[in-house]
């Protein structure tokens, strides 16, 4: 069983990081090979629910799955049913859902082909499997400067995040790698592409709140005293501002169907 690194990060994720993840989830659904209205869709690695929200908005019924109880508990009364579990061993019957979505969760597992295999197993024949990860080529000067400012205030990458960056995210970090993994898992690939997504984040403060809301930084940041938090945030904004441009991360989008 993988470990939950998001337990202490929920509010910061929902209020900060979601500024970037929500528009990408909405974009992911535009890559679906068929309309999702009226279908039952698994949101694997659902987190605080941005993809579930997007699915609800297009008229799909959603079932969430995530390793983190706390992420699934966020806004629980307004969330679809969900199960705490590992994407590598979904406690879901074969052919149980019409389609499956995996927004930024395949980049968390050492065995992404196995995870894709699980999505395929639980999805009915002809159903779509849609996924996103960040492209290894994704760059932003403003984001680099934020990371530099945060490091200068004492942030050190947690071991799990360092491992993720070094050994896990490169596994699917290009369109070619994603296409190969999806085909190996048995998916009929419709489209894999790397796309810069304009997420609507145009000011340095919003980019800082996104960055500090991500789990690898928020556990450290939220543990600081109020004054130190304000100092870190101000320093990160000041560092990013001179080079701030509309934030456009490069995302690998996968769209395929179960043959
Ligand atoms: C980067 S967040 C993305 C959350 C959400 N899909 C979004 O786009 O905002 C990754 C999520 O995957 C979950 N996760 C990480 N490893 C997992 C695993 N092995 N099985 C299921 N969920 C996992 C985390 O708990 C977290 O909620």
Short mmCIF file of N, CA and C in Angstrom, two decimals, residues 60-148:
data_model
loop_
_atom_site.label_atom_id
_atom_site.label_comp_id
_atom_site.label_asym_id
_atom_site.label_seq_id
_atom_site.Cartn_x
_atom_site.Cartn_y
_atom_site.Cartn_z
N UNK A 60 -22.42 13.73 -15.67
CA UNK A 60 -22.04 12.36 -15.35
C UNK A 60 -22.29 12.09 -13.86
N UNK A 61 -22.45 10.81 -13.52
CA UNK A 61 -22.48 10.40 -12.10
C UNK A 61 -21.07 9.92 -11.77
N UNK A 62 -20.61 10.28 -10.58
CA UNK A 62 -19.20 10.02 -10.27
C UNK A 62 -19.04 9.15 -9.04
N UNK A 63 -18.01 8.32 -9.07
CA UNK A 63 -17.56 7.58 -7.89
C UNK A 63 -16.10 7.95 -7.70
N UNK A 64 -15.74 8.39 -6.50
CA UNK A 64 -14.37 8.81 -6.25
C UNK A 64 -13.55 7.67 -5.65
N UNK A 65 -12.24 7.75 -5.84
CA UNK A 65 -11.32 6.80 -5.20
C UNK A 65 -10.04 7.57 -4.91
N UNK A 66 -9.49 7.39 -3.73
CA UNK A 66 -8.24 8.09 -3.40
C UNK A 66 -7.61 7.39 -2.20
N UNK A 67 -6.29 7.43 -2.19
CA UNK A 67 -5.54 6.87 -1.07
C UNK A 67 -5.78 7.67 0.21
N UNK A 68 -6.11 8.93 0.06
CA UNK A 68 -6.18 9.83 1.22
C UNK A 68 -7.62 10.02 1.69
N UNK A 69 -7.90 9.51 2.88
CA UNK A 69 -9.22 9.72 3.48
C UNK A 69 -9.50 11.20 3.61
N UNK A 70 -8.47 11.95 4.06
CA UNK A 70 -8.68 13.38 4.32
C UNK A 70 -9.03 14.15 3.05
N UNK A 71 -8.38 13.80 1.94
CA UNK A 71 -8.70 14.49 0.67
C UNK A 71 -10.16 14.19 0.29
N UNK A 72 -10.57 12.96 0.45
CA UNK A 72 -11.96 12.60 0.09
C UNK A 72 -12.96 13.21 1.07
N UNK A 73 -12.52 13.49 2.30
CA UNK A 73 -13.44 14.03 3.31
C UNK A 73 -13.71 15.52 3.08
N UNK A 74 -12.88 16.18 2.27
CA UNK A 74 -13.07 17.61 2.03
C UNK A 74 -14.44 17.85 1.38
N UNK A 75 -15.21 18.73 1.96
CA UNK A 75 -16.51 19.08 1.37
C UNK A 75 -17.41 17.85 1.21
N UNK A 76 -17.27 16.90 2.12
CA UNK A 76 -17.91 15.58 1.98
C UNK A 76 -19.43 15.63 1.70
N UNK A 77 -20.20 16.49 2.39
CA UNK A 77 -21.65 16.45 2.13
C UNK A 77 -22.00 16.75 0.68
N UNK A 78 -21.13 17.47 -0.02
CA UNK A 78 -21.45 17.83 -1.41
C UNK A 78 -20.67 17.00 -2.43
N UNK A 79 -20.03 15.93 -1.93
CA UNK A 79 -19.20 15.11 -2.84
C UNK A 79 -19.92 13.82 -3.21
N UNK A 80 -19.58 13.23 -4.35
CA UNK A 80 -20.14 11.93 -4.71
C UNK A 80 -19.57 10.82 -3.82
N UNK A 81 -20.18 9.63 -3.84
CA UNK A 81 -19.65 8.52 -3.03
C UNK A 81 -18.20 8.23 -3.42
N UNK A 82 -17.44 7.74 -2.45
CA UNK A 82 -16.02 7.53 -2.73
C UNK A 82 -15.48 6.43 -1.83
N UNK A 83 -14.34 5.88 -2.25
CA UNK A 83 -13.70 4.82 -1.48
C UNK A 83 -12.22 5.15 -1.30
N UNK A 84 -11.74 4.92 -0.07
CA UNK A 84 -10.32 5.12 0.22
C UNK A 84 -9.57 3.86 -0.22
N UNK A 85 -8.68 4.00 -1.17
CA UNK A 85 -8.00 2.81 -1.70
C UNK A 85 -6.80 3.22 -2.55
N UNK A 86 -6.02 2.22 -2.91
CA UNK A 86 -4.85 2.40 -3.77
C UNK A 86 -5.28 2.16 -5.22
N UNK A 87 -4.88 3.04 -6.11
CA UNK A 87 -5.23 2.86 -7.53
C UNK A 87 -4.61 1.57 -8.09
N UNK A 88 -3.58 1.05 -7.40
CA UNK A 88 -2.95 -0.18 -7.87
C UNK A 88 -3.76 -1.42 -7.53
N UNK A 89 -4.78 -1.27 -6.68
CA UNK A 89 -5.63 -2.41 -6.30
C UNK A 89 -7.02 -1.86 -5.99
N UNK A 90 -7.73 -1.45 -7.02
CA UNK A 90 -9.04 -0.82 -6.81
C UNK A 90 -10.04 -1.86 -6.28
N UNK A 91 -10.74 -1.56 -5.19
CA UNK A 91 -11.72 -2.51 -4.64
C UNK A 91 -13.05 -2.38 -5.39
N UNK A 92 -12.98 -2.51 -6.68
CA UNK A 92 -14.12 -2.26 -7.56
C UNK A 92 -14.20 -3.43 -8.54
N UNK A 93 -15.42 -3.88 -8.78
CA UNK A 93 -15.65 -5.05 -9.65
C UNK A 93 -15.20 -4.76 -11.09
N UNK A 94 -14.84 -5.79 -11.82
CA UNK A 94 -14.55 -5.64 -13.26
C UNK A 94 -15.76 -5.00 -13.95
N UNK A 95 -15.52 -4.17 -14.93
CA UNK A 95 -16.58 -3.60 -15.78
C UNK A 95 -17.66 -2.86 -14.97
N UNK A 96 -17.26 -2.21 -13.89
CA UNK A 96 -18.26 -1.59 -13.00
C UNK A 96 -18.65 -0.19 -13.44
N UNK A 97 -17.76 0.51 -14.15
CA UNK A 97 -18.07 1.91 -14.50
C UNK A 97 -18.04 2.07 -16.02
N UNK A 98 -18.66 3.15 -16.47
CA UNK A 98 -18.70 3.41 -17.92
C UNK A 98 -17.37 4.00 -18.41
N UNK A 99 -16.78 4.85 -17.60
CA UNK A 99 -15.54 5.54 -17.99
C UNK A 99 -14.70 5.76 -16.73
N UNK A 100 -13.43 6.10 -16.93
CA UNK A 100 -12.55 6.38 -15.78
C UNK A 100 -11.68 7.59 -16.07
N UNK A 101 -11.50 8.40 -15.03
CA UNK A 101 -10.66 9.61 -15.12
C UNK A 101 -9.57 9.49 -14.07
N UNK A 102 -8.35 9.87 -14.44
CA UNK A 102 -7.23 9.84 -13.48
C UNK A 102 -6.44 11.14 -13.64
N UNK A 103 -6.81 12.15 -12.87
CA UNK A 103 -6.19 13.46 -13.00
C UNK A 103 -5.01 13.57 -12.03
N UNK A 104 -3.82 13.55 -12.55
CA UNK A 104 -2.59 13.75 -11.76
C UNK A 104 -2.45 12.74 -10.63
N UNK A 105 -2.77 11.50 -10.92
CA UNK A 105 -2.52 10.45 -9.92
C UNK A 105 -1.56 9.39 -10.47
N UNK A 106 -1.55 9.20 -11.79
CA UNK A 106 -0.64 8.19 -12.36
C UNK A 106 0.81 8.58 -12.11
N UNK A 107 1.04 9.88 -11.93
CA UNK A 107 2.40 10.36 -11.66
C UNK A 107 2.80 10.15 -10.20
N UNK A 108 1.95 9.46 -9.43
CA UNK A 108 2.27 9.16 -8.04
C UNK A 108 2.62 7.70 -7.82
N UNK A 109 2.54 6.89 -8.85
CA UNK A 109 2.75 5.46 -8.62
C UNK A 109 3.96 4.94 -9.38
N UNK A 110 4.71 4.06 -8.71
CA UNK A 110 5.91 3.47 -9.32
C UNK A 110 5.56 2.56 -10.49
N UNK A 111 4.32 2.09 -10.53
CA UNK A 111 3.91 1.12 -11.56
C UNK A 111 2.71 1.68 -12.33
N UNK A 112 2.93 2.72 -13.17
CA UNK A 112 1.79 3.34 -13.85
C UNK A 112 1.06 2.42 -14.82
N UNK A 113 1.78 1.45 -15.41
CA UNK A 113 1.10 0.52 -16.32
C UNK A 113 0.09 -0.32 -15.53
N UNK A 114 0.49 -0.72 -14.32
CA UNK A 114 -0.44 -1.49 -13.46
C UNK A 114 -1.65 -0.64 -13.10
N UNK A 115 -1.40 0.64 -12.80
CA UNK A 115 -2.52 1.54 -12.44
C UNK A 115 -3.46 1.70 -13.64
N UNK A 116 -2.89 1.88 -14.83
CA UNK A 116 -3.73 1.98 -16.03
C UNK A 116 -4.50 0.68 -16.24
N UNK A 117 -3.84 -0.44 -15.95
CA UNK A 117 -4.51 -1.74 -16.08
C UNK A 117 -5.71 -1.84 -15.15
N UNK A 118 -5.59 -1.29 -13.95
CA UNK A 118 -6.72 -1.29 -13.01
C UNK A 118 -7.87 -0.43 -13.55
N UNK A 119 -7.54 0.73 -14.11
CA UNK A 119 -8.59 1.60 -14.68
C UNK A 119 -9.31 0.87 -15.82
N UNK A 120 -8.53 0.16 -16.64
CA UNK A 120 -9.11 -0.58 -17.77
C UNK A 120 -9.99 -1.73 -17.25
N UNK A 121 -9.50 -2.42 -16.22
CA UNK A 121 -10.25 -3.57 -15.68
C UNK A 121 -11.65 -3.17 -15.20
N UNK A 122 -11.73 -2.01 -14.51
CA UNK A 122 -13.01 -1.63 -13.91
C UNK A 122 -13.94 -0.91 -14.89
N UNK A 123 -13.41 -0.58 -16.08
CA UNK A 123 -14.19 0.17 -17.07
C UNK A 123 -14.77 -0.77 -18.12
N UNK A 124 -16.03 -0.55 -18.46
CA UNK A 124 -16.71 -1.42 -19.44
C UNK A 124 -16.11 -1.25 -20.83
N UNK A 125 -16.28 -2.27 -21.65
CA UNK A 125 -15.82 -2.24 -23.04
C UNK A 125 -16.37 -0.98 -23.75
N UNK A 126 -15.50 -0.31 -24.45
CA UNK A 126 -15.91 0.92 -25.15
C UNK A 126 -15.83 2.16 -24.29
N UNK A 127 -15.61 1.98 -22.98
CA UNK A 127 -15.54 3.13 -22.08
C UNK A 127 -14.23 3.88 -22.24
N UNK A 128 -14.26 5.14 -21.86
CA UNK A 128 -13.07 5.99 -22.00
C UNK A 128 -12.20 5.92 -20.75
N UNK A 129 -10.90 6.02 -20.94
CA UNK A 129 -9.95 6.26 -19.85
C UNK A 129 -9.24 7.56 -20.19
N UNK A 130 -9.36 8.52 -19.29
CA UNK A 130 -8.78 9.85 -19.50
C UNK A 130 -7.79 10.14 -18.37
N UNK A 131 -6.63 10.69 -18.71
CA UNK A 131 -5.64 10.94 -17.65
C UNK A 131 -4.79 12.16 -17.97
N UNK A 132 -4.28 12.75 -16.91
CA UNK A 132 -3.30 13.84 -17.05
C UNK A 132 -2.11 13.60 -16.13
N UNK A 133 -0.95 14.05 -16.61
CA UNK A 133 0.24 14.21 -15.74
C UNK A 133 0.95 15.47 -16.26
N UNK A 134 1.83 16.04 -15.46
CA UNK A 134 2.64 17.14 -15.99
C UNK A 134 3.71 16.59 -16.92
N UNK A 135 3.97 17.34 -17.99
CA UNK A 135 5.07 16.97 -18.89
C UNK A 135 6.39 17.32 -18.21
N UNK A 136 7.40 16.49 -18.45
CA UNK A 136 8.72 16.76 -17.88
C UNK A 136 9.27 18.08 -18.39
N UNK A 137 8.78 18.52 -19.55
CA UNK A 137 9.29 19.76 -20.15
C UNK A 137 8.62 21.01 -19.58
N UNK A 138 7.65 20.86 -18.69
CA UNK A 138 6.90 22.02 -18.17
C UNK A 138 7.84 22.95 -17.39
N UNK A 139 7.88 24.20 -17.80
CA UNK A 139 8.80 25.17 -17.18
C UNK A 139 8.07 26.47 -16.88
N UNK A 140 8.49 27.15 -15.81
CA UNK A 140 7.97 28.47 -15.50
C UNK A 140 9.01 29.19 -14.66
N UNK A 141 9.49 30.33 -15.17
CA UNK A 141 10.48 31.09 -14.40
C UNK A 141 9.90 31.54 -13.07
N UNK A 142 8.65 31.99 -13.11
CA UNK A 142 8.03 32.49 -11.87
C UNK A 142 7.95 31.37 -10.83
N UNK A 143 7.58 30.18 -11.28
CA UNK A 143 7.47 29.04 -10.35
C UNK A 143 8.85 28.68 -9.78
N UNK A 144 9.87 28.72 -10.65
CA UNK A 144 11.24 28.44 -10.18
C UNK A 144 11.65 29.44 -9.10
N UNK A 145 11.30 30.69 -9.33
CA UNK A 145 11.68 31.73 -8.35
C UNK A 145 10.93 31.54 -7.03
N UNK A 146 9.69 31.12 -7.12
CA UNK A 146 8.93 30.84 -5.88
C UNK A 146 9.62 29.72 -5.11
N UNK A 147 9.99 28.66 -5.83
CA UNK A 147 10.65 27.53 -5.17
C UNK A 147 11.96 27.99 -4.53
N UNK A 148 12.69 28.87 -5.23
CA UNK A 148 13.95 29.39 -4.69
C UNK A 148 13.72 30.17 -3.41
#
